């Protein structure tokens, strides 16, 4: 994983933007919708597989079906999704290596929020 992308991500305004989305249910639902569109595109299968749980998690939070979420994890996850679905990021997606930064950010956020997503997954299986 490229820590340069992660460091730039953490120092940029993505986390602050995510806080605005979390506090606005309509914006959060739009992020979930746009993530669904993103997942329907062709792209790295591994990235899609790893974002499926993230999609369901955010969808359930946005719709009020999952309320026991960790706010810090939600903030990181929403920031990463906004970064992923925004066409303007550190490396534009139309470049041959444009998905490298997207993959690095998603892999990082899935790693740091792994406990939260595992807790969500267990709650869904009950």
CSV table of C-alpha atoms in Angstrom, one decimal:
chain,number,residue,atom,x,y,z
A,1,UNK,CA,0.0,0.0,0.0
A,2,UNK,CA,1.3,3.4,-0.9
A,3,UNK,CA,1.5,5.4,2.4
A,4,UNK,CA,2.1,8.6,0.4
A,5,UNK,CA,-1.5,8.5,-0.8
A,6,UNK,CA,-2.8,7.8,2.7
A,7,UNK,CA,-0.8,10.6,4.2
A,8,UNK,CA,-2.0,13.1,1.5
A,9,UNK,CA,-5.5,11.8,2.1
A,10,UNK,CA,-5.4,12.3,5.8
A,11,UNK,CA,-3.9,15.8,5.5
A,12,UNK,CA,-6.4,16.9,2.8
A,13,UNK,CA,-10.0,18.1,3.3
A,14,UNK,CA,-11.6,14.7,2.7
A,15,UNK,CA,-12.2,13.9,6.4
A,16,UNK,CA,-13.8,17.4,6.9
A,17,UNK,CA,-16.0,16.8,3.8
A,18,UNK,CA,-17.1,13.4,5.2
A,19,UNK,CA,-18.2,15.0,8.5
A,20,UNK,CA,-20.6,17.2,6.5
A,21,UNK,CA,-22.0,14.1,4.7
A,22,UNK,CA,-22.4,12.2,7.9
A,23,UNK,CA,-24.4,15.0,9.5
A,24,UNK,CA,-26.7,15.3,6.5
A,25,UNK,CA,-28.8,12.0,5.8
A,26,UNK,CA,-29.6,13.1,2.3
A,27,UNK,CA,-25.9,13.6,1.4
A,28,UNK,CA,-25.0,10.3,3.0
A,29,UNK,CA,-27.7,8.5,0.9
A,30,UNK,CA,-26.3,10.1,-2.2
A,31,UNK,CA,-22.8,8.8,-1.4
A,32,UNK,CA,-24.2,5.3,-1.0
A,33,UNK,CA,-26.0,5.7,-4.3
A,34,UNK,CA,-22.9,6.9,-6.1
A,35,UNK,CA,-20.9,4.1,-4.6
A,36,UNK,CA,-23.4,1.6,-6.0
A,37,UNK,CA,-22.9,3.2,-9.4
A,38,UNK,CA,-19.1,3.0,-9.0
A,39,UNK,CA,-19.3,-0.6,-8.2
A,40,UNK,CA,-21.4,-1.3,-11.3
A,41,UNK,CA,-18.5,-0.1,-13.5
A,42,UNK,CA,-15.8,-2.3,-14.9
A,43,UNK,CA,-12.6,-2.1,-12.8
A,44,UNK,CA,-10.4,-4.1,-10.5
A,45,UNK,CA,-12.5,-7.1,-9.3
A,46,UNK,CA,-10.5,-7.2,-6.0
A,47,UNK,CA,-11.4,-3.6,-5.2
A,48,UNK,CA,-15.1,-4.2,-6.0
A,49,UNK,CA,-15.2,-7.3,-3.8
A,50,UNK,CA,-13.7,-5.4,-0.9
A,51,UNK,CA,-16.1,-2.5,-1.2
A,52,UNK,CA,-19.3,-4.6,-1.3
A,53,UNK,CA,-19.3,-4.9,2.5
A,54,UNK,CA,-18.6,-1.2,2.7
A,55,UNK,CA,-21.5,-0.5,0.5
A,56,UNK,CA,-23.9,-2.5,2.6
A,57,UNK,CA,-22.6,-1.0,5.8
A,58,UNK,CA,-23.0,2.6,4.6
A,59,UNK,CA,-26.4,1.8,3.1
A,60,UNK,CA,-27.6,0.4,6.4
A,61,UNK,CA,-26.2,3.4,8.3
A,62,UNK,CA,-27.8,5.9,5.9
A,63,UNK,CA,-31.2,4.1,6.0
A,64,UNK,CA,-31.1,3.9,9.9
A,65,UNK,CA,-31.0,0.1,9.9
A,66,UNK,CA,-27.6,0.0,11.6
A,67,UNK,CA,-27.2,2.4,14.5
A,68,UNK,CA,-24.4,0.8,16.6
A,69,UNK,CA,-21.7,2.2,14.3
A,70,UNK,CA,-18.4,3.7,15.4
A,71,UNK,CA,-18.4,7.4,14.4
A,72,UNK,CA,-14.7,7.6,13.8
A,73,UNK,CA,-14.8,4.5,11.5
A,74,UNK,CA,-17.9,6.0,9.7
A,75,UNK,CA,-16.0,9.2,9.2
A,76,UNK,CA,-13.0,7.5,7.6
A,77,UNK,CA,-15.2,5.2,5.5
A,78,UNK,CA,-17.3,8.1,4.1
A,79,UNK,CA,-14.2,10.2,3.4
A,80,UNK,CA,-12.7,7.3,1.5
A,81,UNK,CA,-15.9,6.7,-0.5
A,82,UNK,CA,-16.2,10.4,-1.4
A,83,UNK,CA,-12.6,10.3,-2.5
A,84,UNK,CA,-13.3,7.1,-4.6
A,85,UNK,CA,-16.4,8.5,-6.3
A,86,UNK,CA,-15.0,12.0,-6.9
A,87,UNK,CA,-13.5,12.2,-10.4
A,88,UNK,CA,-10.8,14.7,-9.3
A,89,UNK,CA,-8.3,13.1,-6.9
A,90,UNK,CA,-4.6,12.7,-6.5
A,91,UNK,CA,-4.3,10.7,-9.7
A,92,UNK,CA,-7.2,11.1,-12.2
A,93,UNK,CA,-8.9,7.8,-12.9
A,94,UNK,CA,-8.5,8.2,-16.7
A,95,UNK,CA,-4.7,7.8,-16.4
A,96,UNK,CA,-3.3,4.3,-16.8
A,97,UNK,CA,-2.3,4.3,-13.1
A,98,UNK,CA,-5.3,6.3,-12.0
A,99,UNK,CA,-6.9,3.6,-9.8
A,100,UNK,CA,-3.7,3.1,-7.8
A,101,UNK,CA,-4.5,5.9,-5.4
A,102,UNK,CA,-8.2,4.8,-5.2
A,103,UNK,CA,-7.0,1.2,-4.3
A,104,UNK,CA,-4.5,2.4,-1.8
A,105,UNK,CA,-7.1,4.6,0.0
A,106,UNK,CA,-9.8,1.9,0.0
A,107,UNK,CA,-7.3,-0.8,1.2
A,108,UNK,CA,-6.1,1.5,3.9
A,109,UNK,CA,-9.6,2.4,5.2
A,110,UNK,CA,-10.7,-1.2,5.1
A,111,UNK,CA,-7.7,-2.1,7.2
A,112,UNK,CA,-8.2,0.7,9.8
A,113,UNK,CA,-11.9,0.1,10.1
A,114,UNK,CA,-11.7,-3.7,9.9
A,115,UNK,CA,-13.0,-4.2,13.5
A,116,UNK,CA,-16.0,-2.0,12.8
A,117,UNK,CA,-16.9,-3.8,9.6
A,118,UNK,CA,-16.5,-7.2,11.3
A,119,UNK,CA,-18.8,-6.0,14.1
A,120,UNK,CA,-21.3,-4.9,11.5
A,121,UNK,CA,-21.1,-8.2,9.7
A,122,UNK,CA,-21.7,-10.1,12.9
A,123,UNK,CA,-24.8,-7.9,13.7
A,124,UNK,CA,-26.1,-8.6,10.2
A,125,UNK,CA,-25.8,-12.4,10.7
A,126,UNK,CA,-27.9,-12.3,13.9
